[in-house]
Every structure is written in C-alpha cells, then in structure tokens.
PDB file of C-alpha atoms in Angstrom:
ATOM      1  CA  MET A 171       0.118   0.240   0.120  1.00 37.00           C
ATOM      2  CA  SER A 172       1.282   3.283  -1.114  1.00 43.00           C
ATOM      3  CA  ALA A 173       1.950   6.256   1.578  1.00 41.00           C
ATOM      4  CA  SER A 174      -0.548   8.676  -0.819  1.00 47.00           C
ATOM      5  CA  THR A 175      -3.308   5.707  -0.354  1.00 46.00           C
ATOM      6  CA  GLU A 176      -2.820   5.612   3.545  1.00 41.00           C
ATOM      7  CA  ARG A 177      -3.092   9.224   4.079  1.00 51.00           C
ATOM      8  CA  LEU A 178      -6.207   8.850   1.770  1.00 56.00           C
ATOM      9  CA  ARG A 179      -7.316   7.127   4.944  1.00 64.00           C
ATOM     10  CA  ASP A 180      -7.019  10.297   7.194  1.00 83.00           C
ATOM     11  CA  PRO A 181     -10.525  11.779   7.497  1.00 87.00           C
ATOM     12  CA  ARG A 182      -9.371  15.482   7.452  1.00 89.00           C
ATOM     13  CA  GLN A 183      -6.796  15.303   5.325  1.00 90.00           C
ATOM     14  CA  ARG A 184      -9.225  13.529   2.379  1.00 92.00           C
ATOM     15  CA  ALA A 185     -11.501  16.406   3.591  1.00 94.00           C
ATOM     16  CA  GLU A 186      -8.326  19.047   2.831  1.00 94.00           C
ATOM     17  CA  ARG A 187      -8.128  17.119  -0.495  1.00 95.00           C
ATOM     18  CA  ALA A 188     -11.513  17.254  -1.788  1.00 96.00           C
ATOM     19  CA  THR A 189     -12.261  20.772  -0.438  1.00 96.00           C
ATOM     20  CA  ARG A 190      -8.795  21.522  -3.024  1.00 97.00           C
ATOM     21  CA  ILE A 191     -10.003  19.585  -5.618  1.00 98.00           C
ATOM     22  CA  LEU A 192     -13.621  21.642  -5.606  1.00 98.00           C
ATOM     23  CA  ASP A 193     -12.627  25.074  -5.348  1.00 98.00           C
ATOM     24  CA  ALA A 194     -10.315  24.848  -8.362  1.00 98.00           C
ATOM     25  CA  ALA A 195     -12.824  23.092 -10.171  1.00 97.00           C
ATOM     26  CA  ALA A 196     -15.116  26.441  -9.497  1.00 97.00           C
ATOM     27  CA  ASP A 197     -12.407  28.481 -10.143  1.00 97.00           C
ATOM     28  CA  LEU A 198     -11.813  26.687 -13.575  1.00 97.00           C
ATOM     29  CA  LEU A 199     -15.414  26.394 -14.455  1.00 95.00           C
ATOM     30  CA  LEU A 200     -16.119  29.800 -13.963  1.00 94.00           C
ATOM     31  CA  ARG A 201     -13.804  30.914 -15.832  1.00 94.00           C
ATOM     32  CA  HIS A 202     -13.751  28.719 -18.608  1.00 94.00           C
ATOM     33  CA  GLY A 203     -17.308  27.068 -18.371  1.00 93.00           C
ATOM     34  CA  TYR A 204     -18.269  22.820 -18.351  1.00 92.00           C
ATOM     35  CA  ARG A 205     -17.099  22.404 -22.070  1.00 92.00           C
ATOM     36  CA  ARG A 206     -13.647  23.530 -21.674  1.00 94.00           C
ATOM     37  CA  VAL A 207     -12.600  22.095 -18.562  1.00 96.00           C
ATOM     38  CA  THR A 208     -11.288  18.581 -17.990  1.00 96.00           C
ATOM     39  CA  ILE A 209     -10.337  16.533 -14.953  1.00 97.00           C
ATOM     40  CA  ASP A 210      -5.933  16.967 -16.109  1.00 97.00           C
ATOM     41  CA  ASP A 211      -6.838  21.031 -16.120  1.00 97.00           C
ATOM     42  CA  VAL A 212      -8.558  20.305 -12.454  1.00 97.00           C
ATOM     43  CA  ALA A 213      -5.939  17.973 -10.820  1.00 97.00           C
ATOM     44  CA  ALA A 214      -3.350  20.749 -11.959  1.00 97.00           C
ATOM     45  CA  GLY A 215      -5.181  23.266 -10.546  1.00 97.00           C
ATOM     46  CA  ALA A 216      -5.293  21.209  -6.983  1.00 97.00           C
ATOM     47  CA  GLY A 217      -1.871  20.209  -7.275  1.00 96.00           C
ATOM     48  CA  ILE A 218      -2.684  16.332  -6.891  1.00 96.00           C
ATOM     49  CA  GLY A 219      -2.610  13.677 -10.276  1.00 95.00           C
ATOM     50  CA  LYS A 220      -5.545  13.359 -12.025  1.00 94.00           C
ATOM     51  CA  GLY A 221      -6.142   9.907 -10.486  1.00 95.00           C
ATOM     52  CA  THR A 222      -6.399  11.100  -6.762  1.00 95.00           C
ATOM     53  CA  VAL A 223      -9.548  12.999  -8.250  1.00 96.00           C
ATOM     54  CA  TYR A 224     -11.507   9.547  -8.824  1.00 95.00           C
ATOM     55  CA  LEU A 225     -10.866   8.324  -5.452  1.00 94.00           C
ATOM     56  CA  HIS A 226     -13.200  11.385  -4.614  1.00 95.00           C
ATOM     57  CA  TRP A 227     -15.177  11.486  -7.531  1.00 96.00           C
ATOM     58  CA  LYS A 228     -15.748   8.719  -9.987  1.00 95.00           C
ATOM     59  CA  ALA A 229     -16.455  10.672 -13.137  1.00 94.00           C
ATOM     60  CA  ARG A 230     -16.355  14.959 -14.367  1.00 93.00           C
ATOM     61  CA  GLU A 231     -19.675  15.225 -14.472  1.00 92.00           C
ATOM     62  CA  GLN A 232     -20.106  13.872 -10.684  1.00 94.00           C
ATOM     63  CA  LEU A 233     -16.723  16.289  -9.788  1.00 96.00           C
ATOM     64  CA  PHE A 234     -19.336  19.478 -11.169  1.00 95.00           C
ATOM     65  CA  SER A 235     -22.595  18.001 -10.135  1.00 94.00           C
ATOM     66  CA  ALA A 236     -20.375  18.440  -6.533  1.00 96.00           C
ATOM     67  CA  VAL A 237     -19.384  21.689  -6.800  1.00 97.00           C
ATOM     68  CA  PHE A 238     -22.824  23.721  -7.715  1.00 95.00           C
ATOM     69  CA  ALA A 239     -24.278  21.677  -5.090  1.00 95.00           C
ATOM     70  CA  ARG A 240     -21.064  22.899  -2.734  1.00 97.00           C
ATOM     71  CA  GLU A 241     -22.272  26.959  -4.537  1.00 96.00           C
ATOM     72  CA  VAL A 242     -25.626  26.576  -3.449  1.00 96.00           C
ATOM     73  CA  LEU A 243     -24.433  24.789   0.048  1.00 96.00           C
ATOM     74  CA  TYR A 244     -22.672  27.949   0.752  1.00 96.00           C
ATOM     75  CA  ALA A 245     -25.865  30.013   0.283  1.00 97.00           C
ATOM     76  CA  VAL A 246     -28.074  27.857   2.496  1.00 97.00           C
ATOM     77  CA  ASP A 247     -25.114  28.093   5.076  1.00 97.00           C
ATOM     78  CA  GLU A 248     -25.145  31.758   5.165  1.00 97.00           C
ATOM     79  CA  LEU A 249     -28.614  32.305   5.181  1.00 97.00           C
ATOM     80  CA  CYS A 250     -28.320  29.400   8.498  1.00 97.00           C
ATOM     81  CA  GLN A 251     -26.431  32.137   9.992  1.00 98.00           C
ATOM     82  CA  ALA A 252     -28.256  34.638   9.265  1.00 98.00           C
ATOM     83  CA  LEU A 253     -31.232  33.027  11.001  1.00 98.00           C
ATOM     84  CA  ARG A 254     -28.758  33.298  13.853  1.00 97.00           C
ATOM     85  CA  GLN A 255     -27.842  35.886  14.420  1.00 98.00           C
ATOM     86  CA  ASP A 256     -31.422  37.693  13.589  1.00 97.00           C
ATOM     87  CA  PRO A 257     -34.308  35.307  14.493  1.00 97.00           C
ATOM     88  CA  ARG A 258     -37.020  37.704  12.190  1.00 96.00           C
ATOM     89  CA  THR A 259     -34.220  36.678   9.226  1.00 97.00           C
ATOM     90  CA  CYS A 260     -36.744  34.032   8.946  1.00 97.00           C
ATOM     91  CA  LEU A 261     -39.683  36.465   7.990  1.00 97.00           C
ATOM     92  CA  LEU A 262     -40.301  36.433   4.257  1.00 98.00           C
ATOM     93  CA  HIS A 263     -38.851  39.446   2.725  1.00 98.00           C
ATOM     94  CA  ARG A 264     -35.670  39.102   5.158  1.00 98.00           C
ATOM     95  CA  PHE A 265     -35.471  35.599   3.780  1.00 98.00           C
ATOM     96  CA  ALA A 266     -35.593  36.623   0.371  1.00 98.00           C
ATOM     97  CA  ARG A 267     -33.300  39.681   0.586  1.00 98.00           C
ATOM     98  CA  THR A 268     -30.213  37.532   2.685  1.00 98.00           C
ATOM     99  CA  TYR A 269     -30.887  34.311   0.103  1.00 98.00           C
ATOM    100  CA  PHE A 270     -30.659  36.754  -3.265  1.00 98.00           C
ATOM    101  CA  LEU A 271     -27.347  38.570  -1.643  1.00 97.00           C
ATOM    102  CA  ALA A 272     -26.113  35.240  -1.002  1.00 97.00           C
ATOM    103  CA  ILE A 273     -26.811  34.254  -4.464  1.00 96.00           C
ATOM    104  CA  VAL A 274     -25.597  37.376  -6.478  1.00 95.00           C
ATOM    105  CA  ASN A 275     -22.391  38.092  -4.633  1.00 94.00           C
ATOM    106  CA  ARG A 276     -21.183  34.446  -5.980  1.00 95.00           C
ATOM    107  CA  PRO A 277     -20.777  34.855  -9.907  1.00 93.00           C
ATOM    108  CA  LEU A 278     -20.795  30.957 -10.422  1.00 94.00           C
ATOM    109  CA  LEU A 279     -23.886  30.290  -8.221  1.00 95.00           C
ATOM    110  CA  ARG A 280     -25.757  32.734  -9.309  1.00 93.00           C
ATOM    111  CA  ARG A 281     -24.513  31.191 -13.028  1.00 92.00           C
ATOM    112  CA  PHE A 282     -25.725  27.683 -11.877  1.00 92.00           C
ATOM    113  CA  LEU A 283     -29.437  28.772 -10.981  1.00 90.00           C
ATOM    114  CA  LEU A 284     -29.735  30.595 -13.736  1.00 90.00           C
ATOM    115  CA  GLY A 285     -29.470  27.928 -16.219  1.00 88.00           C
ATOM    116  CA  ASP A 286     -26.409  29.036 -18.236  1.00 90.00           C
ATOM    117  CA  PRO A 287     -26.205  26.916 -20.948  1.00 88.00           C
ATOM    118  CA  ASP A 288     -22.212  27.833 -21.551  1.00 86.00           C
ATOM    119  CA  LEU A 289     -20.936  27.306 -17.644  1.00 90.00           C
ATOM    120  CA  LEU A 290     -23.116  24.030 -17.311  1.00 89.00           C
ATOM    121  CA  GLY A 291     -22.634  22.075 -20.434  1.00 86.00           C
ATOM    122  CA  LYS A 292     -24.482  19.053 -20.590  1.00 81.00           C
ATOM    123  CA  LEU A 293     -25.357  19.283 -17.310  1.00 83.00           C
ATOM    124  CA  SER A 294     -27.987  21.369 -18.181  1.00 76.00           C
ATOM    125  CA  SER A 295     -30.078  18.838 -20.265  1.00 74.00           C
ATOM    126  CA  ALA A 296     -29.793  16.611 -17.323  1.00 73.00           C
ATOM    127  CA  PRO A 297     -31.166  17.670 -14.520  1.00 71.00           C
ATOM    128  CA  ASP A 298     -30.494  16.408 -10.516  1.00 78.00           C
ATOM    129  CA  THR A 299     -34.634  15.766 -10.347  1.00 84.00           C
ATOM    130  CA  THR A 300     -34.235  14.269  -6.804  1.00 90.00           C
ATOM    131  CA  ARG A 301     -32.147  16.567  -5.081  1.00 90.00           C
ATOM    132  CA  ASP A 302     -34.488  19.708  -6.752  1.00 91.00           C
ATOM    133  CA  GLU A 303     -37.542  17.315  -5.001  1.00 94.00           C
ATOM    134  CA  ARG A 304     -35.798  18.051  -1.788  1.00 95.00           C
ATOM    135  CA  HIS A 305     -35.164  21.434  -2.165  1.00 95.00           C
ATOM    136  CA  SER A 306     -38.826  22.199  -3.159  1.00 95.00           C
ATOM    137  CA  SER A 307     -39.829  20.170   0.012  1.00 96.00           C
ATOM    138  CA  VAL A 308     -37.787  22.204   1.700  1.00 97.00           C
ATOM    139  CA  MET A 309     -38.785  25.607   1.051  1.00 97.00           C
ATOM    140  CA  HIS A 310     -42.817  24.238   0.624  1.00 97.00           C
ATOM    141  CA  GLY A 311     -41.726  23.096   4.360  1.00 97.00           C
ATOM    142  CA  TYR A 312     -41.363  27.220   4.844  1.00 98.00           C
ATOM    143  CA  PHE A 313     -43.710  28.383   3.528  1.00 98.00           C
ATOM    144  CA  GLN A 314     -46.196  25.624   5.401  1.00 97.00           C
ATOM    145  CA  MET A 315     -44.148  27.529   8.500  1.00 97.00           C
ATOM    146  CA  LEU A 316     -45.176  31.370   7.605  1.00 97.00           C
ATOM    147  CA  GLY A 317     -48.941  29.680   6.753  1.00 95.00           C
ATOM    148  CA  ARG A 318     -49.430  27.824  10.215  1.00 94.00           C
ATOM    149  CA  HIS A 319     -47.890  31.132  11.825  1.00 93.00           C
ATOM    150  CA  GLY A 320     -49.747  33.706   9.793  1.00 94.00           C
ATOM    151  CA  LEU A 321     -47.413  35.889   8.703  1.00 96.00           C
ATOM    152  CA  LEU A 322     -48.590  35.281   5.192  1.00 96.00           C
ATOM    153  CA  ARG A 323     -51.606  36.841   3.383  1.00 95.00           C
ATOM    154  CA  ASP A 324     -54.440  34.485   3.502  1.00 94.00           C
ATOM    155  CA  ASP A 325     -56.269  35.082   0.619  1.00 96.00           C
ATOM    156  CA  LEU A 326     -53.881  33.014  -1.374  1.00 96.00           C
ATOM    157  CA  SER A 327     -53.488  29.459  -0.735  1.00 96.00           C
ATOM    158  CA  VAL A 328     -49.690  28.549   0.074  1.00 96.00           C
ATOM    159  CA  GLU A 329     -49.205  27.206  -2.722  1.00 96.00           C
ATOM    160  CA  GLU A 330     -50.184  29.819  -4.387  1.00 97.00           C
ATOM    161  CA  VAL A 331     -47.926  32.224  -2.792  1.00 97.00           C
ATOM    162  CA  GLY A 332     -44.993  29.649  -2.879  1.00 96.00           C
ATOM    163  CA  PHE A 333     -45.410  29.668  -7.330  1.00 97.00           C
ATOM    164  CA  ALA A 334     -45.361  33.686  -6.938  1.00 98.00           C
ATOM    165  CA  TYR A 335     -42.232  34.161  -5.073  1.00 98.00           C
ATOM    166  CA  GLN A 336     -40.157  31.372  -6.736  1.00 97.00           C
ATOM    167  CA  ALA A 337     -40.761  33.203  -9.587  1.00 97.00           C
ATOM    168  CA  THR A 338     -40.965  36.996  -8.053  1.00 98.00           C
ATOM    169  CA  PHE A 339     -37.190  36.112  -7.022  1.00 97.00           C
ATOM    170  CA  GLU A 340     -36.041  34.579 -10.273  1.00 95.00           C
ATOM    171  CA  GLY A 341     -37.145  37.153 -12.253  1.00 95.00           C
ATOM    172  CA  PHE A 342     -35.378  39.441  -9.960  1.00 95.00           C
ATOM    173  CA  LEU A 343     -32.230  37.305 -10.045  1.00 93.00           C
ATOM    174  CA  ARG A 344     -31.937  37.424 -14.076  1.00 91.00           C
ATOM    175  CA  ALA A 345     -33.140  41.597 -14.650  1.00 89.00           C
ATOM    176  CA  GLU A 346     -30.100  43.846 -15.090  1.00 78.00           C
ATOM    177  CA  GLY A 347     -30.031  45.920 -12.858  1.00 70.00           C
ATOM    178  CA  VAL A 348     -30.684  50.305 -13.416  1.00 74.00           C
ATOM    179  CA  PRO A 349     -30.509  53.434 -11.849  1.00 74.00           C
ATOM    180  CA  PRO A 350     -31.136  53.410  -9.045  1.00 76.00           C
ATOM    181  CA  VAL A 351     -31.301  49.812  -8.679  1.00 75.00           C
ATOM    182  CA  ASP A 352     -28.512  48.970 -10.370  1.00 80.00           C
ATOM    183  CA  GLY A 353     -26.417  47.395  -7.511  1.00 89.00           C
ATOM    184  CA  PRO A 354     -27.193  44.170  -5.286  1.00 92.00           C
ATOM    185  CA  GLU A 355     -27.697  46.155  -2.596  1.00 93.00           C
ATOM    186  CA  GLN A 356     -30.293  48.033  -3.870  1.00 92.00           C
ATOM    187  CA  ARG A 357     -32.176  45.123  -5.816  1.00 94.00           C
ATOM    188  CA  ALA A 358     -31.708  43.033  -2.688  1.00 96.00           C
ATOM    189  CA  ASP A 359     -33.893  45.701  -1.047  1.00 96.00           C
ATOM    190  CA  LEU A 360     -36.250  46.193  -4.026  1.00 95.00           C
ATOM    191  CA  LEU A 361     -37.569  42.256  -3.663  1.00 97.00           C
ATOM    192  CA  ALA A 362     -37.623  42.763  -0.080  1.00 98.00           C
ATOM    193  CA  ARG A 363     -40.307  45.415  -0.370  1.00 97.00           C
ATOM    194  CA  THR A 364     -42.172  43.476  -3.373  1.00 98.00           C
ATOM    195  CA  VAL A 365     -42.286  40.580  -1.331  1.00 98.00           C
ATOM    196  CA  GLN A 366     -43.176  42.109   2.130  1.00 97.00           C
ATOM    197  CA  ARG A 367     -46.098  44.443  -0.408  1.00 97.00           C
ATOM    198  CA  ALA A 368     -47.217  40.943  -1.920  1.00 98.00           C
ATOM    199  CA  PHE A 369     -47.103  38.093   0.404  1.00 98.00           C
ATOM    200  CA  GLU A 370     -47.432  38.407   3.711  1.00 97.00           C
ATOM    201  CA  SER A 371     -49.832  39.232   6.468  1.00 95.00           C
ATOM    202  CA  GLU A 372     -50.034  42.821   7.391  1.00 91.00           C
ATOM    203  CA  SER A 373     -50.256  41.651  11.139  1.00 89.00           C
ATOM    204  CA  PRO A 374     -47.079  42.030  12.949  1.00 87.00           C
ATOM    205  CA  ALA A 375     -45.221  38.770  13.705  1.00 87.00           C
ATOM    206  CA  ALA A 376     -44.670  38.266  17.666  1.00 89.00           C
ATOM    207  CA  ASP A 377     -41.295  37.443  19.035  1.00 89.00           C
ATOM    208  CA  ALA A 378     -42.391  34.059  20.421  1.00 89.00           C
ATOM    209  CA  ALA A 379     -43.660  33.296  16.797  1.00 91.00           C
ATOM    210  CA  VAL A 380     -40.311  34.558  15.535  1.00 96.00           C
ATOM    211  CA  GLY A 381     -37.693  32.867  17.418  1.00 95.00           C
ATOM    212  CA  ASP A 382     -39.688  29.409  16.993  1.00 95.00           C
ATOM    213  CA  LEU A 383     -40.129  30.122  13.932  1.00 96.00           C
ATOM    214  CA  ALA A 384     -36.403  30.613  12.586  1.00 97.00           C
ATOM    215  CA  ASP A 385     -35.063  27.478  14.944  1.00 97.00           C
ATOM    216  CA  ALA A 386     -37.674  25.353  12.953  1.00 97.00           C
ATOM    217  CA  THR A 387     -36.386  27.119   9.411  1.00 98.00           C
ATOM    218  CA  VAL A 388     -32.545  26.034  10.687  1.00 98.00           C
ATOM    219  CA  ALA A 389     -32.820  22.589  11.436  1.00 98.00           C
ATOM    220  CA  LEU A 390     -35.057  21.720   8.452  1.00 97.00           C
ATOM    221  CA  LEU A 391     -32.552  23.726   6.087  1.00 97.00           C
ATOM    222  CA  GLY A 392     -29.435  22.221   8.397  1.00 97.00           C
ATOM    223  CA  GLU A 393     -31.449  18.863   6.874  1.00 97.00           C
ATOM    224  CA  LEU A 394     -30.705  19.815   3.394  1.00 97.00           C
ATOM    225  CA  ILE A 395     -27.077  20.505   3.741  1.00 96.00           C
ATOM    226  CA  ASP A 396     -26.623  17.513   5.799  1.00 96.00           C
ATOM    227  CA  VAL A 397     -28.216  14.847   3.110  1.00 96.00           C
ATOM    228  CA  ASP A 398     -26.451  17.087  -0.516  1.00 96.00           C
ATOM    229  CA  ARG A 399     -23.394  16.848   1.563  1.00 96.00           C
ATOM    230  CA  ALA A 400     -23.604  13.493   1.660  1.00 95.00           C
ATOM    231  CA  GLU A 401     -24.633  12.772  -1.704  1.00 95.00           C
ATOM    232  CA  PHE A 402     -22.297  14.735  -3.497  1.00 95.00           C
ATOM    233  CA  GLY A 403     -19.049  14.140  -1.405  1.00 95.00           C
ATOM    234  CA  ILE A 404     -18.724  17.627  -0.662  1.00 95.00           C
ATOM    235  CA  PRO A 405     -16.527  17.940   2.897  1.00 93.00           C
ATOM    236  CA  ALA A 406     -17.485  20.502   5.875  1.00 87.00           C
ATOM    237  CA  THR A 407     -16.216  23.436   6.654  1.00 71.00           C
TER     238      THR A 407
END
C-alpha cells in the first residue's frame, strides 16, 4: 500500500484534499465553462494527480455536480447564520433579501441557478430531479410554517404564494439593474419590499413566533445541508 493511499484514510486530510479539488474545479468552471474544463485541468489546479481526483468523484459529471451543489450549500449556510444572528430573518421578505445577496455575490452560483448553458454544458440537459425535489420540499415546508404562524396573506393558498414568490425571486435574479437599483444591495432592498407587500400578512409577527420559526427554519435547512453533503461528497467546512 502506497503512502499516498494510506494518507487518504485520514478523514481530515481527505476532506482537505476534496476541498482543494472543488476549489480548483469551481475556479476553472467560472473562467472556462463545462466544455473546456477537464479532470487533468482540475488535478493540475489542485496540485494533485489525476487519479487522486477519481478517488473522490468517479466521473467528471459527478465532480462538477458537486461543485454546483457546494455553491448552493454555501448560500444556504449563509442564510442559516443570518437566522441565528437575527431570528427575524425568517420573515419572508428578509429571508428573500438574505438569500438573494448570498446568490448574486457568488457569480458561479447565480449562473448555475439561471441555467447558463455555457457554464453547465450537458449538465443543463440532465437535471438532478431528486435533489430539486428535495430542495422544493424544504421550501414548501418553510412556507407551510409561515402560513401556520399567520405570516402570509390569507387570500392565497400556501402553494399559490410559494409559486408567485419563486417566480418573483427568479425574475429579480435574471433582471439587470438600472439606476437607481443597479447594485446588489439596492436590488435586494427592492425585492424585500416587493415580497413584503405582495405576500406577507399585515399583522405584526410576535417575537415568540419569530423565534420558534427561526429555529425550525434553521433545523429544516440544516437537514438539507447534511443530506446534500452526503450525496455529493462535499466535506464540511
């Protein structure tokens, strides 16, 4: 047994190596897109041999899928941190603002979520339906909790609010800013005002309800992070 193979048995070293691979792949994908990046390129960028990459991910598509999944998890983790620091982030307009900024400040993630064909290559024609359904289920659970706490308008069903919110959120991601909303912060503020007026109840949220909802939302998102990490082989940071 070689020394390099033995070292891979150390969980910490294996995680560090996986992180280097993902970092290198993310940088190359952002600069060159799916079609122009090879495993050889990624290995060189990570300072390891090509064979070592395959010890972590068995195929090029699996590696690149893990890169994009990690980008999503970074944004979700940022949302969790915001919820812990300020429980009122669980209110839909604040949730939307925080998540929007977490996405637009990550160019690779924004292009991924918008389905950029140059970036995604063949991955754009082979969506991960299981993962998509899992994320949709988490968002549905979040909207159900908002509804149970009386924090959504009552003349629309939870499903209708969820659909309209998603369409609004994606529209803001796709839209290019123009003065006076040509910066991420200004666009995020406008998104928050739009979401609040369109989808939220006018009744003030009680502090106790907000605290409970924030805790439940963190738990829901935390479970999602754990499942995605395990599925895609993404090391914890």
